[in-house]
Structure formats: structure tokens, C-alpha cells
């Protein structure tokens, strides 16, 4: 059919009185509207008149033509209104740009309208006054209401900078436009804040809902439940969400007989998708809680519920009573699979919950009295503080308060139940041990102990390259040793280097002693015994009780060993802290209390810390401020915040203010909108240290949320604040907000990394390291590599540390640049011209990149996707090493073992193999470096004049140019080898190689690495390897490798998809004998040795170094180092000062006076 060349005639028919002509014109125009719409625009009024004429038989056709005209005019709202008026003529099944655009517009409008009329429930309790901090914050220009607005309505859309006032009479702008692209049209949940949208003015809401229903029905038929769930959540329509989940369950039941496995996968996939959206996309806390409650309700009604999804919801909602009910329900089923699921849920709870939550769950279990008898003091403290905890929750309007009554009812009902069987008692006791963390910590310790691949040559090179008498270098070596051996219990380095250790004085000795806590972290059985010789002792007149620095460091180390794990060690540290009088011991005791009692909310410990704070000691105040925040981590305790803010304004010590600022940030961990009032108050304070704390509070309150509001605030402060410290932390905090979206961070900080301000550049480097840790992200590395050569020393330091965090557990098969980066780190240490700060960063970086014997990664979220509380807190405190080096040890809390440890339903470690569908070298350990054999001194070569060397270089360049022209290109390493041999007199290369007796195996492949490709030898080796390999139980499995892991063993099958670390397996042949793995770390018990003289220890070490077997079985490094670290610092100053007392005996002036 010939297309229309002009629509003038058809347009003329529209004004005719004959209805048939009008209908004919509309039909022709509808077919050809895309080519003739420009001629029809002038007559669109006549088409609208036909639509509005109720007597016109083809009103819907007129509406469709009008919709297409407005569509071509890009008036999409008008086009949508008329398309809805077209009724059945607008067909969803038709594919085209017009239909897709209108459907998209309908969905946006539906979401906006539904959000406006169905606002999300705020996170705070209804009809409850939001907490007002009694602080001395200066009022802003907007008045007090601006600071409390965040708490008045915590469901503020993140696309809106400020909340509208509660009173409509005080609104400055009453002509707010309705924006369908924003939740609730831009003002979700604010009554009267919206004008009447076009869709409401025309009265076609029914048509809109009909279109949406058709769209949903089509999605149901095609199995696209994800789309319906996404629209329902965005529209805050929980009824539609319920309908979608139930419909999916019904369809799944119908298709069970046809394809059972597929239907089960569909149900699991949908629930995981809903949880993923709820945890990662929904940023409004109240809406998230409502969705999780709905999911819990639906999951409990399913005949075969997904218990792991239920557990995720329970943990996030902080429903300890429901958690204990779920565990009891599974145990009472008394079948092996249910018991294994209960154990697995308990392991997951320990990984994703706070100590306070776990205590409540253990208290609700039937075996609570038996379990509580082991730690009576801790449980007594919990009972004493329960009333205060509930008061805090009521003040903050959290979800936990209404659940007090059900908890008591359940506790009262337990004793009336029938007596438990022996199997149930044993199961509940095992669950109690798991929830206490004992089992997880023991298995992690065993894994790190038996798979330790620390390269001792690297550590020796760091020690030999850095002067031990310089305290910053001694501290750097201690930190590198601690990170490399974190959790491995291998403290042999101290035993082998007692002479180096003896050079530690004052705070270097404090840091070295605390390093034992990092090395023995999780060594619950022997930790207290190892540190017993270092702990403070009662002072007896005339006796030497040891160095105060080693005593303070030992309390810090004890806290690190029992980090985030409640045991009697917490009472031990608390006792030493209360009895201490010296500032250094109080400092270490405060840090140890904070780490061991993290997130317990213990009011007694908080009051002990507060009493020391009020002594106004600058040295103690910083540690105490941090410890107060760690104890109250995430509780949002208003009384604690008021005390800390008030004292921060009263004290004159900057260190105390800095510690309190970080402590307040820790208290608001994960509170999101609830922290807005505190953040606004701190950011408006004239003191830059408190503004610094305000940024930290914002970062920890919104950590991992990707909040647009928080990111905008950080970027604004990063370019506007007058303090370099505040700007630095603002840029750095982007890493905490966006670590779940690491790919977006390099693009965001790209321009900031080139800022004129070195503090901003340092912040950009650290933001990349925090957000991209363990990913090996190429975009981040490309930004950091130029910063290694930055003119400012601390920028280079930050770049090196960030590179090590990104490259942790990377090998050349995964990232070809890792060899060059390792070489750069070692070169910076050996370079005598490098600044001390950069050398410090290089040493720490070499420890981080080989963390935990090359078996740990840095992760701020758990394998199941939840926030890693200990990891985030450890990273936040670690960044304060800028002001205080001992805080660097906190980074060890972010180290996560990368393992797969399978347990059977008896919680024993069976010996079997699982399959990894990858080449072995792809995720293998990096190769160890070979120590260079010391040869006899070589003859000094004849010096070469500079003119001769220049002539040779010119000849080489000419020869190289000729080869290029003839296309006869030789192998890449040829030219550098000639230059390096002939021009040794003109370079520093011999000096660098002499300082470090290490030969890097990656030197010959350096050109390939620079080009971004794997070395040729590695490529050939990987090509020859067979795809797929068998791994023993308790082997290292990297996060990227998990998706390739399967369990083909016919006897053992996992209860869920492996997510790393502990995984329960079900023994399908329980009657057959099984082979168990021997736990080696448990047998490695070494008693503390009695102190000896330094000469005797040195002789022993000399003998041990010549017998490796003897050195392995000898006393531990902690025992050997007692005499050195406990020595008084005056005795360790060196022989040069030994003659000073003799010089003071001569008093020539006195003789003259006589």
C-alpha cells in the first residue's frame, strides 16, 4: 500500500459532520501518524474534542491518535493519559517505541502514586518524640529544626536534600511539582505535600491500575516474578509484594510434578532476590523492616520453608526470640538434616550478629542455666543492664522494644515443656558453643596454623633494611610481622631476633608486645597463658615488675586475642584496668577492653572507662574515648553521646577530643537516618576535630548502604571545609559508604586523586583501598600507580598501603601487575633516599599483602552479604594510625580467612576432598622468593668513564633503532640485560641488590607485567594444566573461586551452597566408619619459659638457628621474648650511655667554690 504523502485531506475530514468520515480519518491517521504527525499537530484539539464527546462511537480510537501525537511532541505525561483513555486499543503485547515508552511512564506514575498514598512506616515508633541530644552544638542558620529533621522522618528520599517542614503553613514554596521519577513524587509520606497530578485530574486511575494489572499478569505467565517484586517494593506496596510471592509459590506447586528441581530453584531464587533488594537497594530503614516482617510471615507459612532466608531476616531485625525459636524448632525435629541446618544457622548468626544479640539467643535456649554458669559475671552484667538497654532502644525508636513481652512469655514457657533427651541437650550445648564463637574461632585458628605460607625472606629483608634504633622503623617491622602471621600462632620471628627486639623502647615496646595479640588472635586456650608473664603484677617494694609499656601492650594484646568474643578474659582485662595507676597501662587496658567487649553495651565497663576519662589525661583520654565507642558499638546510646559531647567541649586536650569523636562515630554504627541529628551538629561545630568526627559518624552510620545523600554530603565537605584533616577523612569515607559497589569508586575519586591538596590525594588513595580491598580491580590500580611517585611522602604511603589492600591474595595469573607491585614495595624499603613515612607504609603494606600467612583477605562484608561489623570497625580505627601508630593493629580485625571447612552433623572435621573446576595455578599461592646465597667478596671491577658509558648507550640506541626498521625484533629482556651489565657504574642498582638479599622471580617477566599480560612462562604452564583439581577439606578457597566449588563426594553433601568458611555437610553413610582430620593447632601447647638473661637467650637462639627441627619444637617466641620486652627501658638504651653516671661524679665547680 502506498504511504500517505500529505495528511491535509484526512485532517479536513475531522471537521466534517459525518461520523463515518471522522472515523475513516482517524483510522488512516492512526496507521500513518509517525510520518504525518507534524500536519496533525494543529488539529489535535479536534481529536481531543472527539475523545471527550461521549456520543462519538470511536472515542478510544481518537484517544489513541492523540496519544501518538503527544508522544511525537515528547509530551509523555499527556500521551500516557490519552493512551490510558484508549482502553483495549492500547495493546501491551505490541512491540514498539511508543508502547514501551507509555508502559514505562505508567509504571513510574504508578510507583509515584502508590508511594504518595502508601508511605513507608518510619523506623521510629509512631507517636513517639524523637530523641533530642542535650548538646552544646551551635544553632545553624536554619534553626534547630534542621538538625532534628533527619530523626523526625527517617524515610527521607535520598534525592531530596532537606525535609519539608511539618507545618504546611510554614512551607516557603507551595507550588511543589509532582515528579514521578522520585519516590512519592518527591515528598513520600508527607500529607498534603503533593499537588493533584494529571492522572488524578483526569480521573483515570482505574485505567492505570488495569494496565499495571495486565502487566503483572503477563509477567506471571512468563515467570518474570523479579520485575513484579521490584515494582512492588519501589512503590511501597506490600500487598502487591505479598501477592507476587504467593503467586510464585502457587505456580511452583503446579509445576512441581513436571520439573521439581527447577521449581525449587525458582522459589529460592525469588526469595534471595527479595532479600538482596531489601538489604542492598532499599535505603529506608522503616520500609526495610516492614518488608522483612512480611517475608518472615510468608516464609513461616510455607510447608517447606527456606530456613536460611528466615535466619537472615531474623538477624537483621534483631529478633533474638525468633532466632532461638527457630533453632529449637530445628533441633526438636531430631533428624540429621534439620540438626545440620540448625548448626549452619548458628554459625551464620555468629558471623553476622553482635555479641549482645548472641547473648540473648543463648539466654533463650533451654540449656541457658547450664551455659550461663560458665560465665556468671557476664550474664549478671547482662541482667543488670537489660533495663538500660531497653530504655536506649525506646529512646531511639528501634524495633526491639515491642518484643520484650514475647521473650518473657517464651522464657516462662520453657520449663513447663517435657524433659529433653540426651541428644537434644547435646545439640543445644553445641549450639551454645557455636553462638559463643568458640567453634568458629577454633576452626579458623586450625586453618591458619596448618596452611601458613608466610615468606620469611621478605620479613627478614624488611628487618635488615630498616634501622631498628629508629622507633618508627622498629614499629613498622613489628606491624609487618604481626600482619604476616596474624592468627597463625607463629611467633618464631621474635624468638629468632631477640637482639633486634631488645632495641624496642617505650611505645615501640608497647606495639611489639601488642603484636603478640594479632599473631595469637583466636588462640582461646593458650592466649592468657602466653601473656601471663607480660601482664601487670602487684608492685612490691624493691622488686622490678617489668616495663609499663610491655604491661600496657599485653592488655591490648589480650583484647586482640579475644576480640569480639566474650570470655572471662574480659573480666581479667577489666580487673587490671581498674587496678592500674600508670597511664601507659591504662591506655593499653582501655584498648583491650574495647576490642574484647565490642558491641556488648555493658554499662559497667562504660562507667569504668568514663571515670578514667574524667581524669583529663591526654594519653588515656584518646584510648578511653575509642573504647567507650567500641563497648557501645551500634547501640546509639543517647546518654553516652551526651556525656561524650559535653566533655569534648570542656576538655582542652586534642587527643581526648579526637578519641571521643571516633567513639561517637562507633556508637552510631549502622544507625543510618537516626544519626542525622548528631552528624549535622558535629559538622556545624567550629572545632575541626569534631567536624572530623562528624564525617566519621556519617561514614559508619551509612557504611555499605551506597546512600546518595551521604555521598553528596561527603563530596561537598571534601571541597569546601577549611581543615585539611576534615577534607582528607571526607574523601576517605567514600570507601566506607561504597565498598559494596567497588567499581563506582575509581570513577568518583578520579579527579580528587589529582587534587592540588595532598591530603585530598591521600584520602582518595585510601578510599580506593578500603572500597576495593581484595578485588584486584584494574581501574583502582591504574589510579594508584602514579601516586606511588607523588612528591608528598604521606601520599606515597597511602598509595602503597591501598595497593597492598587491593592486591591481597592476588597472584600473577589473577592480576599480572602483582609482581611489579611487590617489587615496588620492597624497593621502597631498600631505598636509602626514601622518606621514613614511605618506608613505614611499605613495611606495613608487605605485611598486609601477605596477611595471615597468605590465607586471609580484607573484607568489610561477610560471605553471605551482611556487614562485617568487626571488619568495618577495625578498618575505621586503623585509619587513625595517621595520629597513633599502635592503632594500626586494629586492621587485623578486617582479616577474614578464605577457607572451606566442612563439618558433619557431629561437628567433626571429616577427611574428604571437594572439586574446584579451575586450573590449580589460577588461585594458587604466590611463589616464595629465594634467598640469595652469600658468595665471597668479588674483585672490584674497573671503573668505566661516563663518556665511555654514554657512547655505548648511543650505540645501543642506534642498533635498537636499526632492528626496529628491519622488523627484526629481539626478545624483550635482551636490551635491559646489556644495559644493566655495562652501565653498573652509572646506576644505583648494585646498591639496591646488596641491601636486600632477595632475588625476585618476576624480574625476567617485568616487561610482560608492565604491558598488563601474564608472563609467558606462566601462560605456557597454565595451558598444560588440566582444568579442575581436587582440594582437601580445610583448604584455602578464595572468594572468586567459590562459584567453581562442588562436592562430588557420594558420602558428604552440603546443606546449602558454599559461601566460604564453615559449611555443614550431611553424612549419607553414617553407619560406615569415617576418617577425621587431626587438629594440629590444639596440640601445639607450649608453656611459658622462665626468664633468662639476654646472653643466655642469644646463645640458645644461635644454637636453634642451626637446627630447624629443634627450633620448631622449642619454646614459643612469646615465652622467649619475656625477658627482653619486660626489661626496663633505661637498661635497653645501649652501652653508649652506661658511662654517664661516672661523668656526673666530677664536680669541678664545687671544688672551685671550696
Tab-separated table of C-alpha atoms in Angstrom, residues 705-1081:
chain	number	residue	atom	x	y	z
A	705	UNK	CA	24.490	1.451	52.033
A	706	UNK	CA	25.688	3.373	48.963
A	707	UNK	CA	23.494	6.247	50.172
A	708	UNK	CA	23.349	9.091	47.658
A	709	UNK	CA	22.635	11.553	50.433
A	710	UNK	CA	25.747	10.536	52.356
A	711	UNK	CA	27.929	10.592	49.242
A	712	UNK	CA	26.754	14.093	48.333
A	713	UNK	CA	27.493	15.334	51.832
A	714	UNK	CA	30.996	13.831	51.788
A	715	UNK	CA	31.843	15.299	48.383
A	716	UNK	CA	30.592	18.707	49.480
A	717	UNK	CA	32.747	18.688	52.620
A	718	UNK	CA	35.737	17.349	50.677
A	719	UNK	CA	35.898	20.503	48.564
A	720	UNK	CA	34.571	23.119	50.985
A	721	UNK	CA	35.928	22.587	54.514
A	722	UNK	CA	38.846	24.749	55.590
A	723	UNK	CA	40.563	21.944	57.536
A	724	UNK	CA	42.834	19.565	55.644
A	725	UNK	CA	42.099	16.801	58.155
A	726	UNK	CA	38.351	17.087	57.592
A	727	UNK	CA	38.758	17.095	53.820
A	728	UNK	CA	41.010	14.058	53.993
A	729	UNK	CA	38.573	11.994	56.075
A	730	UNK	CA	35.650	13.115	53.894
A	731	UNK	CA	37.249	11.672	50.761
A	732	UNK	CA	38.430	8.575	52.627
A	733	UNK	CA	34.922	7.909	53.955
A	734	UNK	CA	33.627	7.373	50.432
A	735	UNK	CA	35.238	3.945	50.668
A	736	UNK	CA	33.098	3.002	53.681
A	737	UNK	CA	29.860	4.117	52.014
A	738	UNK	CA	30.536	2.420	48.669
A	739	UNK	CA	32.505	-0.741	49.470
A	740	UNK	CA	29.596	-2.833	48.159
A	741	UNK	CA	29.941	-1.044	44.802
A	742	UNK	CA	33.728	-1.006	44.303
A	743	UNK	CA	33.504	-0.415	40.563
A	744	UNK	CA	31.950	3.024	41.100
A	745	UNK	CA	34.660	4.371	43.414
A	746	UNK	CA	37.561	4.835	40.921
A	747	UNK	CA	35.381	6.944	38.674
A	748	UNK	CA	34.197	9.031	41.621
A	749	UNK	CA	37.640	9.816	43.055
A	750	UNK	CA	39.496	10.120	39.744
A	751	UNK	CA	39.559	13.922	39.802
A	752	UNK	CA	40.138	14.046	43.557
A	753	UNK	CA	43.254	11.892	43.130
A	754	UNK	CA	44.734	14.728	41.052
A	755	UNK	CA	43.850	17.478	43.535
A	756	UNK	CA	46.369	20.166	44.401
A	757	UNK	CA	45.837	19.320	48.087
A	758	UNK	CA	47.960	16.317	49.166
A	759	UNK	CA	45.511	15.486	51.963
A	760	UNK	CA	42.733	15.059	49.400
A	761	UNK	CA	45.006	12.879	47.268
A	762	UNK	CA	45.823	10.722	50.292
A	763	UNK	CA	42.108	10.405	51.086
A	764	UNK	CA	41.389	9.346	47.506
A	765	UNK	CA	44.090	6.671	47.695
A	766	UNK	CA	42.759	5.263	50.970
A	767	UNK	CA	39.164	5.351	49.679
A	768	UNK	CA	40.241	3.111	46.813
A	769	UNK	CA	41.989	0.721	49.177
A	770	UNK	CA	39.042	0.499	51.575
A	771	UNK	CA	36.349	0.009	48.941
A	772	UNK	CA	38.286	-2.248	46.556
A	773	UNK	CA	40.123	-4.360	49.153
A	774	UNK	CA	40.804	-7.865	47.903
A	775	UNK	CA	39.288	-7.258	44.460
A	776	UNK	CA	42.423	-6.601	42.386
A	777	UNK	CA	40.376	-4.008	40.472
A	778	UNK	CA	42.379	-2.724	37.489
A	779	UNK	CA	40.741	0.726	37.465
A	780	UNK	CA	41.774	1.320	41.070
A	781	UNK	CA	45.333	0.145	40.423
A	782	UNK	CA	45.637	2.455	37.412
A	783	UNK	CA	44.785	5.423	39.633
A	784	UNK	CA	47.136	4.385	42.431
A	785	UNK	CA	50.236	3.606	40.357
A	786	UNK	CA	51.009	7.278	39.511
A	787	UNK	CA	50.505	8.185	43.173
A	788	UNK	CA	53.452	5.959	44.151
A	789	UNK	CA	55.671	8.715	42.683
A	790	UNK	CA	53.757	11.585	44.304
A	791	UNK	CA	56.025	14.379	45.617
A	792	UNK	CA	54.412	14.176	49.089
A	793	UNK	CA	55.632	11.372	51.319
A	794	UNK	CA	52.346	10.557	53.076
A	795	UNK	CA	50.545	10.343	49.723
A	796	UNK	CA	53.052	7.736	48.616
A	797	UNK	CA	52.491	5.959	51.926
A	798	UNK	CA	48.723	5.878	51.401
A	799	UNK	CA	49.091	4.676	47.807
A	800	UNK	CA	51.330	1.768	48.862
A	801	UNK	CA	49.012	0.700	51.684
A	802	UNK	CA	45.980	0.873	49.396
A	803	UNK	CA	47.710	-1.151	46.693
A	804	UNK	CA	48.525	-3.868	49.214
A	805	UNK	CA	44.899	-3.990	50.400
A	806	UNK	CA	43.646	-4.285	46.826
A	807	UNK	CA	46.255	-6.893	45.881
A	808	UNK	CA	45.866	-9.111	48.937
A	809	UNK	CA	45.757	-12.800	47.873
A	810	UNK	CA	46.326	-11.945	44.206
A	811	UNK	CA	48.786	-13.909	42.089
A	812	UNK	CA	50.111	-13.232	38.617
A	813	UNK	CA	47.507	-15.454	36.998
A	814	UNK	CA	44.722	-13.351	38.538
A	815	UNK	CA	46.439	-9.976	38.127
A	816	UNK	CA	49.713	-9.688	36.184
A	817	UNK	CA	50.653	-6.449	37.963
A	818	UNK	CA	51.051	-8.042	41.370
A	819	UNK	CA	54.705	-8.930	40.721
A	820	UNK	CA	55.607	-5.355	39.855
A	821	UNK	CA	53.764	-4.016	42.891
A	822	UNK	CA	55.529	-6.421	45.248
A	823	UNK	CA	58.844	-5.396	43.734
A	824	UNK	CA	57.949	-1.713	44.199
A	825	UNK	CA	57.154	-2.257	47.867
A	826	UNK	CA	60.483	-3.975	48.509
A	827	UNK	CA	62.396	-1.359	46.565
A	828	UNK	CA	60.915	1.469	48.632
A	829	UNK	CA	62.173	-0.194	51.817
A	830	UNK	CA	65.693	-0.692	50.467
A	831	UNK	CA	65.993	2.800	49.020
A	832	UNK	CA	68.159	4.840	51.395
A	833	UNK	CA	66.890	8.046	49.813
A	834	UNK	CA	63.243	7.310	50.553
A	835	UNK	CA	61.420	9.189	53.312
A	836	UNK	CA	60.690	7.487	56.612
A	837	UNK	CA	56.892	7.752	56.197
A	838	UNK	CA	57.023	5.993	52.853
A	839	UNK	CA	59.260	3.261	54.234
A	840	UNK	CA	56.817	2.776	57.098
A	841	UNK	CA	53.974	2.425	54.605
A	842	UNK	CA	55.973	-0.060	52.515
A	843	UNK	CA	56.719	-2.271	55.519
A	844	UNK	CA	53.094	-2.297	56.646
A	845	UNK	CA	51.996	-2.949	53.054
A	846	UNK	CA	54.214	-6.026	52.748
A	847	UNK	CA	52.552	-7.359	55.884
A	848	UNK	CA	49.050	-6.644	54.581
A	849	UNK	CA	49.560	-8.209	51.153
A	850	UNK	CA	50.634	-11.493	52.836
A	851	UNK	CA	48.122	-11.270	55.694
A	852	UNK	CA	47.556	-14.356	57.823
A	853	UNK	CA	50.191	-16.456	56.113
A	854	UNK	CA	48.660	-15.556	52.723
A	855	UNK	CA	45.373	-17.132	53.819
A	856	UNK	CA	43.368	-14.001	54.716
A	857	UNK	CA	41.646	-11.353	52.670
A	858	UNK	CA	40.332	-7.969	53.757
A	859	UNK	CA	36.562	-7.964	53.702
A	860	UNK	CA	34.064	-5.435	55.047
A	861	UNK	CA	31.127	-7.743	54.362
A	862	UNK	CA	30.538	-11.376	55.174
A	863	UNK	CA	30.314	-14.118	52.577
A	864	UNK	CA	26.529	-14.067	52.999
A	865	UNK	CA	26.371	-10.367	52.092
A	866	UNK	CA	25.835	-8.833	55.533
A	867	UNK	CA	28.028	-6.143	57.024
A	868	UNK	CA	31.170	-7.456	58.681
A	869	UNK	CA	30.926	-5.419	61.872
A	870	UNK	CA	34.365	-6.322	63.229
A	871	UNK	CA	35.963	-5.717	59.822
A	872	UNK	CA	34.383	-2.297	59.346
A	873	UNK	CA	35.254	-1.193	62.883
A	874	UNK	CA	38.800	-2.486	62.510
A	875	UNK	CA	39.270	-0.587	59.260
A	876	UNK	CA	37.801	2.616	60.721
A	877	UNK	CA	40.130	2.574	63.728
A	878	UNK	CA	43.099	1.506	61.579
A	879	UNK	CA	42.816	4.689	59.514
A	880	UNK	CA	43.663	6.598	62.716
A	881	UNK	CA	47.254	5.296	62.536
A	882	UNK	CA	47.814	8.731	60.989
A	883	UNK	CA	47.781	10.063	64.576
A	884	UNK	CA	48.755	7.000	66.653
A	885	UNK	CA	50.725	4.001	65.331
A	886	UNK	CA	49.522	1.381	67.894
A	887	UNK	CA	46.015	1.652	66.417
A	888	UNK	CA	47.363	0.002	63.249
A	889	UNK	CA	46.820	-3.393	64.891
A	890	UNK	CA	43.060	-2.906	64.512
A	891	UNK	CA	43.361	-3.761	60.823
A	892	UNK	CA	43.721	-7.405	61.855
A	893	UNK	CA	40.004	-7.371	62.707
A	894	UNK	CA	39.339	-6.973	58.960
A	895	UNK	CA	41.346	-10.078	58.064
A	896	UNK	CA	38.950	-12.845	57.024
A	897	UNK	CA	40.233	-16.404	56.449
A	898	UNK	CA	39.452	-17.637	52.934
A	899	UNK	CA	38.671	-21.264	53.566
A	900	UNK	CA	36.148	-24.013	53.132
A	901	UNK	CA	35.879	-26.063	56.316
A	902	UNK	CA	33.314	-28.843	56.139
A	903	UNK	CA	31.811	-30.260	59.362
A	904	UNK	CA	29.464	-33.182	59.675
A	905	UNK	CA	26.383	-33.229	61.906
A	906	UNK	CA	28.601	-34.298	64.828
A	907	UNK	CA	30.637	-31.100	64.386
A	908	UNK	CA	33.708	-33.134	63.481
A	909	UNK	CA	36.046	-32.422	60.559
A	910	UNK	CA	35.857	-35.362	58.129
A	911	UNK	CA	38.716	-36.091	55.785
A	912	UNK	CA	37.468	-35.932	52.192
A	913	UNK	CA	38.046	-33.956	49.003
A	914	UNK	CA	35.896	-31.494	47.073
A	915	UNK	CA	36.271	-30.327	43.498
A	916	UNK	CA	37.338	-26.965	42.075
A	917	UNK	CA	36.587	-26.590	38.360
A	918	UNK	CA	39.634	-24.390	37.717
A	919	UNK	CA	43.282	-24.802	36.871
A	920	UNK	CA	45.364	-25.206	40.054
A	921	UNK	CA	47.659	-22.261	39.278
A	922	UNK	CA	44.786	-19.800	38.796
A	923	UNK	CA	44.150	-19.468	42.543
A	924	UNK	CA	47.465	-20.800	43.812
A	925	UNK	CA	49.710	-19.149	46.405
A	926	UNK	CA	52.259	-16.633	45.064
A	927	UNK	CA	55.707	-18.221	44.740
A	928	UNK	CA	58.108	-17.707	47.615
A	929	UNK	CA	61.212	-15.681	46.957
A	930	UNK	CA	64.589	-17.360	47.038
A	931	UNK	CA	67.254	-16.090	49.381
A	932	UNK	CA	70.430	-15.086	47.575
A	933	UNK	CA	73.427	-17.219	48.559
A	934	UNK	CA	76.178	-15.103	50.066
A	935	UNK	CA	79.321	-15.544	47.981
A	936	UNK	CA	82.847	-14.440	48.722
A	937	UNK	CA	83.607	-10.770	48.026
A	938	UNK	CA	84.204	-10.178	44.347
A	939	UNK	CA	87.026	-8.143	42.920
A	940	UNK	CA	86.168	-4.549	42.326
A	941	UNK	CA	85.599	-4.048	38.634
A	942	UNK	CA	87.449	-1.419	36.687
A	943	UNK	CA	85.662	1.888	36.685
A	944	UNK	CA	84.094	2.944	33.414
A	945	UNK	CA	84.233	6.620	32.485
A	946	UNK	CA	80.940	8.370	31.986
A	947	UNK	CA	81.874	9.391	28.430
A	948	UNK	CA	82.518	5.753	27.551
A	949	UNK	CA	79.182	4.689	29.003
A	950	UNK	CA	77.373	7.441	27.090
A	951	UNK	CA	78.976	6.335	23.840
A	952	UNK	CA	77.893	2.768	24.466
A	953	UNK	CA	74.349	3.865	25.171
A	954	UNK	CA	74.224	5.847	21.937
A	955	UNK	CA	75.448	2.814	20.047
A	956	UNK	CA	72.823	0.633	21.695
A	957	UNK	CA	70.048	3.056	20.801
A	958	UNK	CA	71.246	3.210	17.211
A	959	UNK	CA	71.380	-0.573	16.984
A	960	UNK	CA	67.924	-0.847	18.505
A	961	UNK	CA	66.532	1.646	16.004
A	962	UNK	CA	68.023	-0.319	13.134
A	963	UNK	CA	66.414	-3.515	14.363
A	964	UNK	CA	63.040	-1.802	14.523
A	965	UNK	CA	63.359	-0.555	10.992
A	966	UNK	CA	64.239	-4.021	9.742
A	967	UNK	CA	61.405	-5.548	11.791
A	968	UNK	CA	63.903	-7.905	13.352
A	969	UNK	CA	62.705	-7.523	16.940
A	970	UNK	CA	64.601	-9.490	19.575
A	971	UNK	CA	63.220	-10.776	22.862
A	972	UNK	CA	62.258	-8.024	25.306
A	973	UNK	CA	64.728	-8.794	28.143
A	974	UNK	CA	67.780	-8.608	25.815
A	975	UNK	CA	68.293	-4.863	25.771
A	976	UNK	CA	67.848	-4.235	29.509
A	977	UNK	CA	70.336	-7.005	30.305
A	978	UNK	CA	73.075	-5.381	28.230
A	979	UNK	CA	72.458	-2.008	29.781
A	980	UNK	CA	72.375	-3.331	33.299
A	981	UNK	CA	75.748	-5.111	32.889
A	982	UNK	CA	77.629	-2.427	31.051
A	983	UNK	CA	76.378	0.646	32.930
A	984	UNK	CA	76.626	-0.513	36.519
A	985	UNK	CA	78.830	2.439	37.459
A	986	UNK	CA	76.100	4.889	36.458
A	987	UNK	CA	73.148	3.412	38.363
A	988	UNK	CA	72.205	2.529	41.959
A	989	UNK	CA	71.172	-1.000	41.029
A	990	UNK	CA	74.127	-2.761	42.718
A	991	UNK	CA	73.452	-0.890	45.972
A	992	UNK	CA	69.791	-1.900	45.907
A	993	UNK	CA	70.626	-5.554	45.338
A	994	UNK	CA	73.236	-5.541	48.089
A	995	UNK	CA	70.787	-4.174	50.708
A	996	UNK	CA	68.219	-6.876	50.105
A	997	UNK	CA	69.457	-10.418	49.627
A	998	UNK	CA	66.342	-11.411	47.739
A	999	UNK	CA	66.002	-12.401	44.119
A	1000	UNK	CA	62.584	-11.649	42.646
A	1001	UNK	CA	61.482	-14.350	40.238
A	1002	UNK	CA	59.326	-11.796	38.404
A	1003	UNK	CA	62.286	-9.710	37.151
A	1004	UNK	CA	62.598	-11.584	33.883
A	1005	UNK	CA	58.898	-11.077	33.185
A	1006	UNK	CA	58.764	-7.389	34.128
A	1007	UNK	CA	58.094	-6.209	30.604
A	1008	UNK	CA	55.139	-8.582	30.273
A	1009	UNK	CA	53.770	-7.336	33.575
A	1010	UNK	CA	54.053	-3.694	32.550
A	1011	UNK	CA	52.151	-4.497	29.404
A	1012	UNK	CA	49.317	-5.908	31.529
A	1013	UNK	CA	49.714	-9.514	30.379
A	1014	UNK	CA	50.681	-12.620	32.293
A	1015	UNK	CA	54.329	-13.769	31.925
A	1016	UNK	CA	54.933	-16.100	29.023
A	1017	UNK	CA	56.173	-18.905	31.266
A	1018	UNK	CA	53.059	-18.749	33.384
A	1019	UNK	CA	50.829	-18.815	30.297
A	1020	UNK	CA	52.511	-21.943	28.972
A	1021	UNK	CA	52.349	-23.594	32.366
A	1022	UNK	CA	48.621	-22.860	32.681
A	1023	UNK	CA	47.942	-24.193	29.185
A	1024	UNK	CA	49.486	-27.520	30.104
A	1025	UNK	CA	47.456	-27.843	33.302
A	1026	UNK	CA	44.281	-29.838	33.392
A	1027	UNK	CA	41.101	-27.924	34.187
A	1028	UNK	CA	39.792	-28.996	37.571
A	1029	UNK	CA	41.533	-30.104	40.711
A	1030	UNK	CA	40.740	-31.853	43.990
A	1031	UNK	CA	41.097	-29.947	47.254
A	1032	UNK	CA	41.350	-31.380	50.735
A	1033	UNK	CA	38.895	-30.321	53.388
A	1034	UNK	CA	40.099	-27.213	55.272
A	1035	UNK	CA	41.866	-25.824	52.193
A	1036	UNK	CA	42.240	-22.246	51.041
A	1037	UNK	CA	39.422	-21.221	48.673
A	1038	UNK	CA	39.347	-17.611	47.500
A	1039	UNK	CA	36.008	-15.745	47.224
A	1040	UNK	CA	36.274	-15.696	43.423
A	1041	UNK	CA	36.863	-19.467	43.469
A	1042	UNK	CA	33.733	-20.362	45.435
A	1043	UNK	CA	31.478	-20.398	42.384
A	1044	UNK	CA	33.628	-23.180	40.896
A	1045	UNK	CA	33.496	-25.410	44.000
A	1046	UNK	CA	31.331	-28.524	44.093
A	1047	UNK	CA	31.002	-31.583	46.342
A	1048	UNK	CA	31.051	-34.678	44.112
A	1049	UNK	CA	31.763	-36.951	47.078
A	1050	UNK	CA	28.978	-39.516	47.300
A	1051	UNK	CA	29.077	-39.546	51.084
A	1052	UNK	CA	29.132	-35.865	52.085
A	1053	UNK	CA	26.780	-33.217	50.692
A	1054	UNK	CA	26.469	-29.556	51.847
A	1055	UNK	CA	23.251	-28.283	53.429
A	1056	UNK	CA	23.485	-25.065	51.394
A	1057	UNK	CA	25.521	-23.509	48.623
A	1058	UNK	CA	29.093	-22.999	49.885
A	1059	UNK	CA	29.740	-19.399	50.926
A	1060	UNK	CA	33.158	-19.868	52.460
A	1061	UNK	CA	34.463	-20.740	55.912
A	1062	UNK	CA	32.329	-23.261	57.859
A	1063	UNK	CA	29.878	-25.347	55.872
A	1064	UNK	CA	27.834	-28.225	57.323
A	1065	UNK	CA	27.719	-31.435	55.312
A	1066	UNK	CA	25.345	-34.369	55.747
A	1067	UNK	CA	26.825	-37.838	56.017
A	1068	UNK	CA	24.773	-40.113	53.793
A	1069	UNK	CA	26.519	-43.201	55.231
A	1070	UNK	CA	26.577	-42.603	58.992
A	1071	UNK	CA	26.856	-46.327	59.785
A	1072	UNK	CA	30.222	-46.657	57.993
A	1073	UNK	CA	33.469	-45.683	59.746
A	1074	UNK	CA	34.745	-42.187	58.896
A	1075	UNK	CA	38.183	-40.688	58.759
A	1076	UNK	CA	38.646	-37.448	60.680
A	1077	UNK	CA	41.271	-34.747	60.258
A	1078	UNK	CA	43.707	-34.226	63.092
A	1079	UNK	CA	43.551	-30.739	64.632
A	1080	UNK	CA	47.207	-29.769	64.926
A	1081	UNK	CA	46.813	-26.330	66.482
